[in-house]
Short mmCIF file of C-alpha atoms and ligand atoms in Angstrom, two decimals:
data_model
loop_
_atom_site.label_atom_id
_atom_site.label_comp_id
_atom_site.label_asym_id
_atom_site.label_seq_id
_atom_site.Cartn_x
_atom_site.Cartn_y
_atom_site.Cartn_z
CA UNK A 1179 77.52 104.09 103.32
CA UNK A 1180 79.64 101.39 104.96
CA UNK A 1181 80.14 101.95 108.66
CA UNK A 1182 83.30 101.08 110.52
CA UNK A 1183 83.45 100.13 114.18
CA UNK A 1184 86.48 100.97 116.31
CA UNK A 1185 87.44 99.84 119.77
CA UNK A 1186 88.20 103.20 121.38
CA UNK A 1187 90.84 103.08 124.13
CA UNK A 1188 89.47 106.35 125.51
CA UNK A 1189 85.99 104.96 126.23
CA UNK A 1190 86.98 101.27 126.41
CA UNK A 1191 84.09 100.43 124.10
CA UNK A 1192 83.60 99.37 120.52
CA UNK A 1193 81.93 102.34 118.87
CA UNK A 1194 80.54 103.28 115.48
CA UNK A 1195 83.04 105.61 113.89
CA UNK A 1196 81.44 109.01 113.30
CA UNK A 1197 83.89 111.34 111.56
CA UNK A 1198 84.04 115.06 112.31
CA UNK A 1199 83.54 115.63 108.59
CA UNK A 1200 82.93 112.91 105.99
CA UNK A 1201 85.13 114.58 103.42
CA UNK A 1202 87.98 115.32 105.77
CA UNK A 1203 89.00 112.26 107.77
CA UNK A 1204 92.15 112.69 109.87
CA UNK A 1205 94.35 109.94 111.30
CA UNK A 1206 97.60 110.45 113.21
CA UNK A 1207 99.88 107.53 114.05
CA UNK A 1208 103.08 107.90 116.06
CA UNK A 1209 106.00 107.02 113.82
CA UNK A 1210 109.52 105.80 114.52
CA UNK A 1211 112.26 107.34 116.61
CA UNK A 1212 115.13 107.02 114.16
CA UNK A 1213 117.94 105.76 116.40
CA UNK A 1214 118.33 102.14 115.25
CA UNK A 1215 117.06 99.78 112.53
CA UNK A 1216 113.30 99.28 112.96
CA UNK A 1217 112.39 95.85 114.32
CA UNK A 1218 109.45 93.52 113.91
CA UNK A 1219 107.64 95.18 116.84
CA UNK A 1220 107.79 98.49 114.94
CA UNK A 1221 106.48 96.77 111.81
CA UNK A 1222 103.17 95.85 113.40
CA UNK A 1223 101.65 99.36 113.71
CA UNK A 1224 102.97 100.12 110.22
CA UNK A 1225 101.04 97.24 108.67
CA UNK A 1226 97.97 97.46 110.93
CA UNK A 1227 97.37 101.16 110.32
CA UNK A 1228 98.22 100.73 106.64
CA UNK A 1229 95.30 98.31 106.30
CA UNK A 1230 93.11 100.70 108.27
CA UNK A 1231 94.18 103.57 105.99
CA UNK A 1232 93.22 101.45 102.95
CA UNK A 1233 89.84 100.76 104.55
CA UNK A 1234 89.17 104.46 105.28
CA UNK A 1235 90.22 105.30 101.70
CA UNK A 1236 87.70 102.76 100.43
CA UNK A 1237 84.85 104.12 102.54
CA UNK A 1238 85.43 107.87 102.32
CA UNK A 1239 87.46 108.23 99.11
CA UNK A 1240 91.22 108.53 98.75
CA UNK A 1241 91.22 112.32 98.56
CA UNK A 1242 89.23 112.70 101.76
CA UNK A 1243 91.57 110.87 104.13
CA UNK A 1244 94.68 112.43 105.63
CA UNK A 1245 97.13 110.06 107.28
CA UNK A 1246 99.96 111.66 109.27
CA UNK A 1247 102.87 109.62 110.59
CA UNK A 1248 105.71 111.56 112.16
CA UNK A 1249 109.44 110.89 112.35
CA UNK A 1250 111.11 111.61 115.69
CA UNK A 1251 114.56 112.80 114.71
CA UNK A 1252 115.62 114.40 117.98
CA UNK A 1253 115.41 112.49 121.24
CA UNK A 1254 117.56 111.15 124.10
CA UNK A 1255 117.73 107.73 122.44
CA UNK A 1256 119.10 109.18 119.19
CA UNK A 1257 121.73 111.19 121.05
CA UNK A 1258 122.81 108.13 123.07
CA UNK A 1259 122.87 105.89 120.00
CA UNK A 1260 124.94 108.38 117.96
CA UNK A 1261 127.53 108.54 120.74
CA UNK A 1262 127.64 104.77 120.97
CA UNK A 1263 128.07 104.40 117.21
CA UNK A 1264 130.40 107.39 117.03
CA UNK A 1265 128.51 109.08 114.19
CA UNK A 1266 126.77 112.46 114.04
CA UNK A 1267 123.13 112.70 115.05
CA UNK A 1268 122.20 114.03 111.62
CA UNK A 1269 123.95 111.15 109.87
CA UNK A 1270 122.33 108.55 112.11
CA UNK A 1271 118.84 110.06 111.74
CA UNK A 1272 119.21 110.22 107.94
CA UNK A 1273 120.49 106.64 107.65
CA UNK A 1274 117.80 105.17 109.88
CA UNK A 1275 115.05 107.17 108.14
CA UNK A 1276 116.29 105.77 104.84
CA UNK A 1277 116.25 102.21 106.26
CA UNK A 1278 112.76 102.82 107.63
CA UNK A 1279 111.47 103.88 104.21
CA UNK A 1280 112.95 100.74 102.66
CA UNK A 1281 111.21 98.67 105.33
CA UNK A 1282 107.89 100.34 104.49
CA UNK A 1283 108.35 99.42 100.84
CA UNK A 1284 109.34 95.88 101.75
CA UNK A 1285 106.15 95.54 103.81
CA UNK A 1286 104.13 97.05 100.96
CA UNK A 1287 102.75 99.96 103.01
CA UNK A 1288 101.22 102.95 101.28
CA UNK A 1289 102.91 106.27 101.93
CA UNK A 1290 101.15 108.40 104.54
CA UNK A 1291 99.80 111.74 103.32
CA UNK A 1292 102.31 113.63 105.46
CA UNK A 1293 105.46 112.51 107.21
CA UNK A 1294 106.60 115.51 109.27
CA UNK A 1295 109.85 115.57 111.22
CA UNK A 1296 110.23 116.89 114.76
CA UNK A 1297 113.27 119.07 113.99
CA UNK A 1298 111.27 120.92 111.35
CA UNK A 1299 108.73 122.06 113.96
CA UNK A 1300 110.82 123.50 116.80
CA UNK A 1301 109.43 127.04 116.47
CA UNK A 1302 105.83 125.77 116.69
CA UNK A 1303 106.81 123.74 119.76
CA UNK A 1304 108.29 126.85 121.42
CA UNK A 1305 105.05 128.66 120.63
CA UNK A 1306 102.95 125.94 122.26
CA UNK A 1307 105.14 125.94 125.38
CA UNK A 1308 104.84 129.75 125.69
CA UNK A 1309 101.09 129.45 125.41
CA UNK A 1310 100.99 126.75 128.12
CA UNK A 1311 103.14 128.85 130.48
CA UNK A 1312 101.02 131.94 129.87
CA UNK A 1313 97.86 130.03 130.79
CA UNK A 1314 99.46 128.48 133.88
CA UNK A 1315 99.54 124.90 132.59
CA UNK A 1316 103.33 124.87 132.64
CA UNK A 1317 106.16 126.44 134.62
CA UNK A 1318 109.83 127.23 134.15
CA UNK A 1319 112.55 126.23 136.57
CA UNK A 1320 116.28 126.59 135.94
CA UNK A 1321 116.01 126.60 132.13
CA UNK A 1322 113.62 123.61 132.22
CA UNK A 1323 109.92 123.86 131.44
CA UNK A 1324 107.50 121.33 132.91
CA UNK A 1325 103.84 120.62 132.27
CA UNK A 1326 101.92 120.81 135.50
CA UNK A 1327 99.82 117.62 135.54
CA UNK A 1328 97.60 118.82 138.41
CA UNK A 1329 96.38 121.70 136.19
CA UNK A 1330 94.63 119.23 133.86
CA UNK A 1331 91.72 117.44 135.49
CA UNK A 1332 91.35 114.69 132.87
CA UNK A 1333 94.91 113.41 133.20
CA UNK A 1334 94.81 109.60 133.32
CA UNK A 1335 91.51 109.20 131.43
CA UNK A 1336 93.07 107.40 128.47
CA UNK A 1337 94.92 104.93 130.71
CA UNK A 1338 91.87 104.72 132.99
CA UNK A 1339 94.04 105.31 136.02
CA UNK A 1340 94.24 107.89 138.77
CA UNK A 1341 97.45 109.94 138.99
CA UNK A 1342 98.65 108.01 142.03
CA UNK A 1343 98.17 104.69 140.20
CA UNK A 1344 100.10 106.01 137.21
CA UNK A 1345 102.90 107.03 139.48
CA UNK A 1346 103.09 103.63 141.11
CA UNK A 1347 102.97 101.67 137.87
CA UNK A 1348 105.82 103.17 135.90
CA UNK A 1349 109.27 104.56 135.84
CA UNK A 1350 108.99 108.31 136.15
CA UNK A 1351 111.92 110.58 135.47
CA UNK A 1352 113.16 112.06 138.75
CA UNK A 1353 114.08 115.73 138.81
CA UNK A 1354 114.67 118.20 141.62
CA UNK A 1355 112.97 120.93 139.56
CA UNK A 1356 109.57 119.25 139.31
CA UNK A 1357 106.77 120.43 141.58
CA UNK A 1358 105.01 117.09 141.25
CA UNK A 1359 106.65 113.78 140.25
CA UNK A 1360 104.11 113.24 137.42
CA UNK A 1361 104.96 116.58 135.77
CA UNK A 1362 106.74 116.05 132.47
CA UNK A 1363 109.31 118.02 130.57
CA UNK A 1364 108.40 120.34 127.69
CA UNK A 1365 111.83 121.93 127.28
CA UNK A 1366 115.26 121.23 128.69
CA UNK A 1367 118.79 122.52 128.21
CA UNK A 1368 121.02 120.44 125.91
CA UNK A 1369 124.35 119.12 127.00
CA UNK A 1370 127.43 120.62 125.38
CA UNK A 1371 127.72 119.58 121.69
CA UNK A 1372 124.24 118.08 121.63
CA UNK A 1373 121.70 119.64 119.24
CA UNK A 1374 120.09 122.76 120.65
CA UNK A 1375 117.84 125.63 119.63
CA UNK A 1376 117.34 129.14 121.02
CA UNK A 1377 114.28 129.65 123.18
CA UNK A 1378 112.95 132.09 125.80
CA UNK A 1379 114.27 129.61 128.42
CA UNK A 1380 117.78 129.35 127.03
CA UNK A 1381 119.32 127.08 124.39
CA UNK A 1382 117.93 123.59 124.59
CA UNK A 1383 115.57 121.10 123.04
CA UNK A 1384 111.95 119.99 123.37
CA UNK A 1385 110.63 117.03 125.36
CA UNK A 1386 109.51 114.09 123.23
CA UNK A 1387 105.71 114.28 123.71
CA UNK A 1388 105.39 117.80 122.41
CA UNK A 1389 106.11 117.13 118.75
CA UNK A 1390 103.01 114.97 118.20
CA UNK A 1391 100.74 117.64 119.75
CA UNK A 1392 102.22 120.27 117.45
CA UNK A 1393 102.26 118.21 114.25
CA UNK A 1394 98.82 116.72 114.92
CA UNK A 1395 97.38 120.22 115.13
CA UNK A 1396 99.32 121.52 112.14
CA UNK A 1397 98.20 118.80 109.73
CA UNK A 1398 94.84 117.73 111.14
CA UNK A 1399 93.54 120.62 113.25
CA UNK A 1400 92.88 121.19 116.95
CA UNK A 1401 90.46 118.26 117.00
CA UNK A 1402 90.67 115.27 114.70
CA UNK A 1403 89.25 111.77 114.26
CA UNK A 1404 91.71 108.97 114.97
CA UNK A 1405 94.98 108.65 116.82
CA UNK A 1406 96.90 105.39 116.73
CA UNK A 1407 100.04 103.76 118.02
CA UNK A 1408 101.39 100.85 120.04
CA UNK A 1409 99.97 99.88 123.41
CA UNK A 1410 103.14 101.06 125.15
CA UNK A 1411 102.42 104.65 124.06
CA UNK A 1412 99.19 105.04 126.06
CA UNK A 1413 101.14 106.20 129.10
CA UNK A 1414 102.93 108.50 129.29
CA UNK A 1415 103.18 109.55 125.62
CA UNK A 1416 99.52 109.76 124.58
CA UNK A 1417 98.31 110.83 128.00
CA UNK A 1418 100.78 113.74 127.78
CA UNK A 1419 99.81 114.58 124.20
CA UNK A 1420 96.18 114.90 125.27
CA UNK A 1421 97.12 117.13 128.24
CA UNK A 1422 99.28 119.45 126.10
CA UNK A 1423 96.86 119.74 123.20
CA UNK A 1424 93.68 120.16 125.17
CA UNK A 1425 95.20 122.83 127.40
CA UNK A 1426 97.00 124.71 124.63
CA UNK A 1427 94.07 124.59 122.21
CA UNK A 1428 91.31 124.99 124.79
CA UNK A 1429 89.32 122.07 123.39
CA UNK A 1430 87.34 119.46 125.26
CA UNK A 1431 88.61 116.66 123.05
CA UNK A 1432 91.77 116.12 121.02
CA UNK A 1433 91.44 112.89 118.99
CA UNK A 1434 87.99 111.30 119.18
CA UNK A 1435 89.08 107.67 118.70
CA UNK A 1436 92.25 106.10 120.07
CA UNK A 1437 93.46 102.80 118.61
CA UNK A 1438 96.34 100.82 120.12
CA UNK A 1439 97.99 97.72 118.73
CA UNK A 1440 99.32 94.94 120.96
CA UNK A 1441 102.93 93.85 121.30
CA UNK A 1442 104.84 91.39 119.19
CA UNK A 1443 106.18 88.74 121.52
CA UNK A 1444 108.92 86.14 121.38
CA UNK A 1445 108.33 83.14 123.54
CA UNK A 1446 105.65 85.09 125.33
CA UNK A 1447 108.10 87.79 126.35
CA UNK A 1448 107.58 91.43 125.44
CA UNK A 1449 109.97 92.36 122.69
CA UNK A 1450 112.34 95.00 123.80
CA UNK A 1451 115.85 96.02 123.10
CA UNK A 1452 116.95 95.10 126.60
CA UNK A 1453 115.83 91.48 126.37
CA UNK A 1454 117.90 91.02 123.20
CA UNK A 1455 114.93 89.61 121.32
CA UNK A 1456 115.21 91.97 118.42
CA UNK A 1457 114.63 90.97 114.84
CA UNK A 1458 115.28 93.88 112.55
CA UNK A 1459 113.05 94.21 109.50
CA UNK A 1460 116.21 94.64 107.45
CA UNK A 1461 117.49 91.23 108.60
CA UNK A 1462 114.14 89.63 107.78
CA UNK A 1463 114.17 91.20 104.32
CA UNK A 1464 117.34 89.28 103.45
CA UNK A 1465 115.62 85.96 104.13
CA UNK A 1466 111.89 86.27 103.72
CA UNK A 1467 109.55 87.83 101.18
CA UNK A 1468 107.84 90.93 102.61
CA UNK A 1469 104.44 89.45 101.76
CA UNK A 1470 105.04 86.67 104.30
CA UNK A 1471 105.91 89.16 107.03
CA UNK A 1472 102.91 91.31 106.16
CA UNK A 1473 100.42 88.42 106.26
CA UNK A 1474 101.98 87.02 109.45
CA UNK A 1475 101.59 90.43 111.14
CA UNK A 1476 97.91 90.48 110.21
CA UNK A 1477 97.23 86.93 111.41
CA UNK A 1478 96.22 88.07 114.91
CA UNK A 1479 93.73 90.78 115.75
CA UNK A 1480 95.64 94.05 116.13
CA UNK A 1481 94.71 94.48 119.78
CA UNK A 1482 95.97 91.02 120.74
CA UNK A 1483 99.60 90.14 121.31
CA UNK A 1484 101.25 88.46 118.32
CA UNK A 1485 103.67 85.61 119.00
CA UNK A 1486 106.47 85.80 116.44
CA UNK A 1487 107.99 82.40 115.67
CA UNK A 1488 109.61 80.27 112.94
CA UNK A 1489 106.41 78.25 112.90
CA UNK A 1490 104.29 81.33 112.12
CA UNK A 1491 106.64 82.31 109.29
CA UNK A 1492 106.68 78.80 107.79
CA UNK A 1493 102.92 78.43 107.95
CA UNK A 1494 102.41 81.83 106.38
CA UNK A 1495 104.86 80.93 103.62
CA UNK A 1496 102.83 77.80 102.84
CA UNK A 1497 99.62 79.82 102.64
CA UNK A 1498 101.10 82.34 100.22
CA UNK A 1499 102.71 79.63 98.12
CA UNK A 1500 99.26 78.15 97.71
CA UNK A 1501 97.53 81.47 97.09
CA UNK A 1502 100.03 82.48 94.43
CA UNK A 1503 98.89 79.56 92.28
CA UNK A 1504 95.71 81.60 91.71
CA UNK A 1505 97.55 84.88 91.15
CA UNK A 1506 96.14 87.19 88.54
CA UNK A 1507 96.61 90.91 87.96
CA UNK A 1508 93.30 92.64 88.63
CA UNK A 1509 91.88 96.11 88.93
CA UNK A 1510 91.12 96.13 92.65
CA UNK A 1511 89.13 99.33 92.91
CA UNK A 1512 85.65 97.83 92.62
CA UNK A 1513 85.67 95.37 95.50
CA UNK A 1514 82.31 93.86 96.52
CA UNK A 1515 81.19 95.38 99.83
CA UNK A 1516 80.30 92.11 101.54
CA UNK A 1517 83.95 91.07 101.54
CA UNK A 1518 84.90 93.97 103.81
CA UNK A 1519 82.48 93.08 106.64
CA UNK A 1520 85.12 91.70 108.99
CA UNK A 1521 87.48 94.65 108.45
CA UNK A 1522 84.67 97.07 109.17
CA UNK A 1523 84.28 95.39 112.53
CA UNK A 1524 87.29 96.89 114.34
CA UNK A 1525 89.72 95.65 111.70
CA UNK A 1526 89.22 91.94 112.27
CA UNK A 1527 92.05 90.71 110.05
CA UNK A 1528 92.06 87.05 111.20
CA UNK A 1529 88.42 86.79 110.12
CA UNK A 1530 89.25 88.49 106.84
CA UNK A 1531 92.08 86.00 106.26
CA UNK A 1532 89.74 83.07 106.83
CA UNK A 1533 87.44 84.63 104.24
CA UNK A 1534 90.43 84.73 101.87
CA UNK A 1535 90.90 80.99 102.42
CA UNK A 1536 87.34 80.27 101.38
CA UNK A 1537 87.57 82.64 98.40
CA UNK A 1538 90.70 80.75 97.39
CA UNK A 1539 88.86 77.43 97.50
CA UNK A 1540 86.06 78.94 95.42
CA UNK A 1541 88.51 80.26 92.88
CA UNK A 1542 90.16 76.85 92.56
CA UNK A 1543 86.82 75.40 91.56
CA UNK A 1544 87.17 77.30 88.40
CA UNK A 1545 85.04 80.30 87.52
CA UNK A 1546 86.87 83.35 86.21
CA UNK A 1547 84.92 85.74 88.39
CA UNK A 1548 85.78 83.89 91.60
CA UNK A 1549 89.46 84.04 90.76
CA UNK A 1550 89.16 87.78 90.23
CA UNK A 1551 87.28 88.16 93.49
CA UNK A 1552 89.98 86.28 95.38
CA UNK A 1553 92.77 88.40 93.93
CA UNK A 1554 90.93 91.66 94.56
CA UNK A 1555 90.35 90.70 98.19
CA UNK A 1556 94.05 89.87 98.60
CA UNK A 1557 95.07 93.15 96.98
CA UNK A 1558 92.84 95.04 99.38
CA UNK A 1559 95.09 94.20 102.31
CA UNK A 1560 98.26 94.64 100.25
CA UNK A 1561 98.84 91.03 99.23
CA UNK A 1562 99.44 89.33 95.86
CA UNK A 1563 100.25 92.61 94.21
CA UNK A 1564 103.52 91.37 92.78
CA UNK A 1565 104.09 89.03 89.89
CA UNK A 1566 104.01 85.38 90.88
CA UNK A 1567 107.23 84.74 88.97
CA UNK A 1568 109.04 87.00 91.41
CA UNK A 1569 107.39 85.04 94.20
CA UNK A 1570 108.61 81.72 92.78
CA UNK A 1571 112.15 83.01 92.43
CA UNK A 1572 112.08 84.13 95.99
CA UNK A 1573 110.80 80.81 97.20
CA UNK A 1574 113.15 78.42 95.48
CA UNK A 1575 114.29 77.32 98.89
CA UNK A 1576 110.79 76.45 100.09
CA UNK A 1577 110.30 72.75 100.36
CA UNK A 1578 108.06 71.49 97.57
CA UNK A 1579 107.43 68.22 99.38
CA UNK A 1580 105.90 69.93 102.36
CA UNK A 1581 103.70 72.01 100.11
CA UNK A 1582 102.38 68.97 98.23
CA UNK A 1583 101.76 67.01 101.43
CA UNK A 1584 99.78 69.94 102.81
CA UNK A 1585 97.66 70.17 99.66
CA UNK A 1586 96.96 66.44 99.64
CA UNK A 1587 95.76 66.68 103.22
CA UNK A 1588 93.43 69.52 102.19
CA UNK A 1589 92.17 67.44 99.25
CA UNK A 1590 91.44 64.46 101.46
CA UNK A 1591 89.56 66.72 103.86
CA UNK A 1592 87.45 68.02 100.97
CA UNK A 1593 86.71 64.46 99.79
CA UNK A 1594 85.65 63.42 103.26
CA UNK A 1595 83.25 66.34 103.36
CA UNK A 1596 81.95 65.40 99.92
CA UNK A 1597 83.25 68.57 98.28
CA UNK A 1598 84.49 66.80 95.16
CA UNK A 1599 84.72 69.96 93.13
CA UNK A 1600 87.30 71.33 95.54
CA UNK A 1601 89.12 67.99 95.66
CA UNK A 1602 89.30 67.94 91.86
CA UNK A 1603 90.45 71.53 91.78
CA UNK A 1604 93.33 70.73 94.14
CA UNK A 1605 94.30 67.80 91.92
CA UNK A 1606 94.40 70.17 88.93
CA UNK A 1607 96.32 72.77 90.94
CA UNK A 1608 99.03 70.19 91.61
CA UNK A 1609 98.94 68.94 88.02
CA UNK A 1610 99.73 72.47 86.86
CA UNK A 1611 102.80 72.35 89.04
CA UNK A 1612 103.88 69.09 87.34
CA UNK A 1613 102.70 66.76 90.09
CA UNK A 1614 100.53 63.70 89.66
CA UNK A 1615 98.66 62.15 92.56
CA UNK A 1616 97.39 58.62 92.89
CA UNK A 1617 94.74 57.36 95.27
CA UNK A 1618 94.99 53.83 96.58
CA UNK A 1619 92.62 52.27 99.05
CA UNK A 1620 93.83 54.07 102.14
CA UNK A 1621 96.40 56.56 101.07
CA UNK A 1622 97.34 59.11 98.44
CA UNK A 1623 100.79 59.14 96.87
CA UNK A 1624 102.34 61.60 94.47
CA UNK A 1625 105.15 61.91 91.95
CA UNK A 1626 106.53 64.35 89.42
CA UNK A 1627 105.23 63.94 85.89
ZN1 ZN B 2905 103.49 110.49 119.21
#
C-alpha cells in the first residue's frame, strides 16, 4: 500500500501517516465563518485539503474516507457584519453560505462528506459544557462559562509555547469574570435581539471554539486521524479545541495529525481584512477561469506562504493555455502509482506540477498513452476536467503573441539540448493552432498560416 507522509504540527516532524483504522479515515478541516464573501486566503485551505482528500481517497478507497468541513453560522463577526449591512443574521449566513458553495464549485473542489453547521449543534455544545463544569475543567460566573486553562496540563503543546508565552504573543479577550487571562469562553449571554438559546446558565450563545470539538466528535469520534486548517488557527482555536475535547472525552489524544497551511500574501504582507488587501473569490471568478486560481494556489508548498500577484496569475494562465492543447477526456481512476510520489511526501504540489510539465513534454512527442497519462495526472489534482472549448472561450482575451513567443523559447531550449523530438512536437503544436514558424540563422520568426 502507498504510504503518505505528513508534517505534523503537534510533533513538529514529518511522520508516516498511520491511520486509526484503514477502512475508516477521518479528516476534519475548519470551514468558513459566513460573514462576508470568502477571499483568496480562504481559498487556499479549500484547494489544499481538497487535493489531500483526493489523495486519501486514492490510497484508502473513496468509501473509507470521511471529510468533515464545518460552517460557522453564529459568531461575533457575523453579528457585527449583519448590523453593518443592516440585514438579518439568518439572511447574511444563508447568502454567504450560498456564495461559498459557488466558490467551491468554481475552484473545482469535491464536496466534503459532511458539512455541519454550528447552529444545528447547540444542544450538543450545552452538553459538552455541562460535562466540563461537572469535571471541574470549566466554571460559571455571571451567566458566562469559561474553560479553566490551568486544569489542562498539555495546553500550549500544539503551538509549542508555554502559557506565559502564549499570553504575551497575542491579543487575549479581557474579562473581569475570568480567573486566569488565558481562560476562554464556552458560553456567554447574548445582547438584546442577538440570537440566543436557553441553557442552564441563562439565554445566550456558545463560544466559537466549541463547535469544532462537538462536530469533530459527532462525525469522526472522540479520537480521529487528521485535523487541518490555516496557520492562524493554531492558537487559540486549535489549542482550545484540543483542551475541550481531551478533557470532555477523557482521551489522551484528539486528532493524531495536525496540518496547517501558510498564508496567502500580497506584497509580502499578511492578507487580512484590516489591511484592505482582500480579493474575493467571487471577484476573481468574473475575470479568471477557476482552473488558473486552483493551479496558482497549488504552485507553492502548502506550508509555505504564497505570494498572490498579477504575475503569478499570468504565468499560470500561460501554463494552462499550453496544457489545454493536449486536453483529452480520460478515465482517471487507474493512475500509475509512480506519478503520486511527490504528493505522498507531505503533499508536495510544486514537485507534482513540475512532473506535469515533463509529462506534458512527453505527451507532445506523440504517443497516445503519454497523452492519456498527462491528462490523468492533471485530473488527479482537479485540473483539465473541463472541455477545452470552454477554456478557449474563456481565454479569448489572453494574448496569443505572448503564448507563441513563450513556446518558441521552449522550442529553442529543446533544440539547444538536442531534444529534437520535443522541438518538433512544439512546432506541430503551434501548427495546429494555425501558426507557422521559420528558423533563420540566429532567430525564429512566426506568422499565421
Ligand atoms: Zn474549527
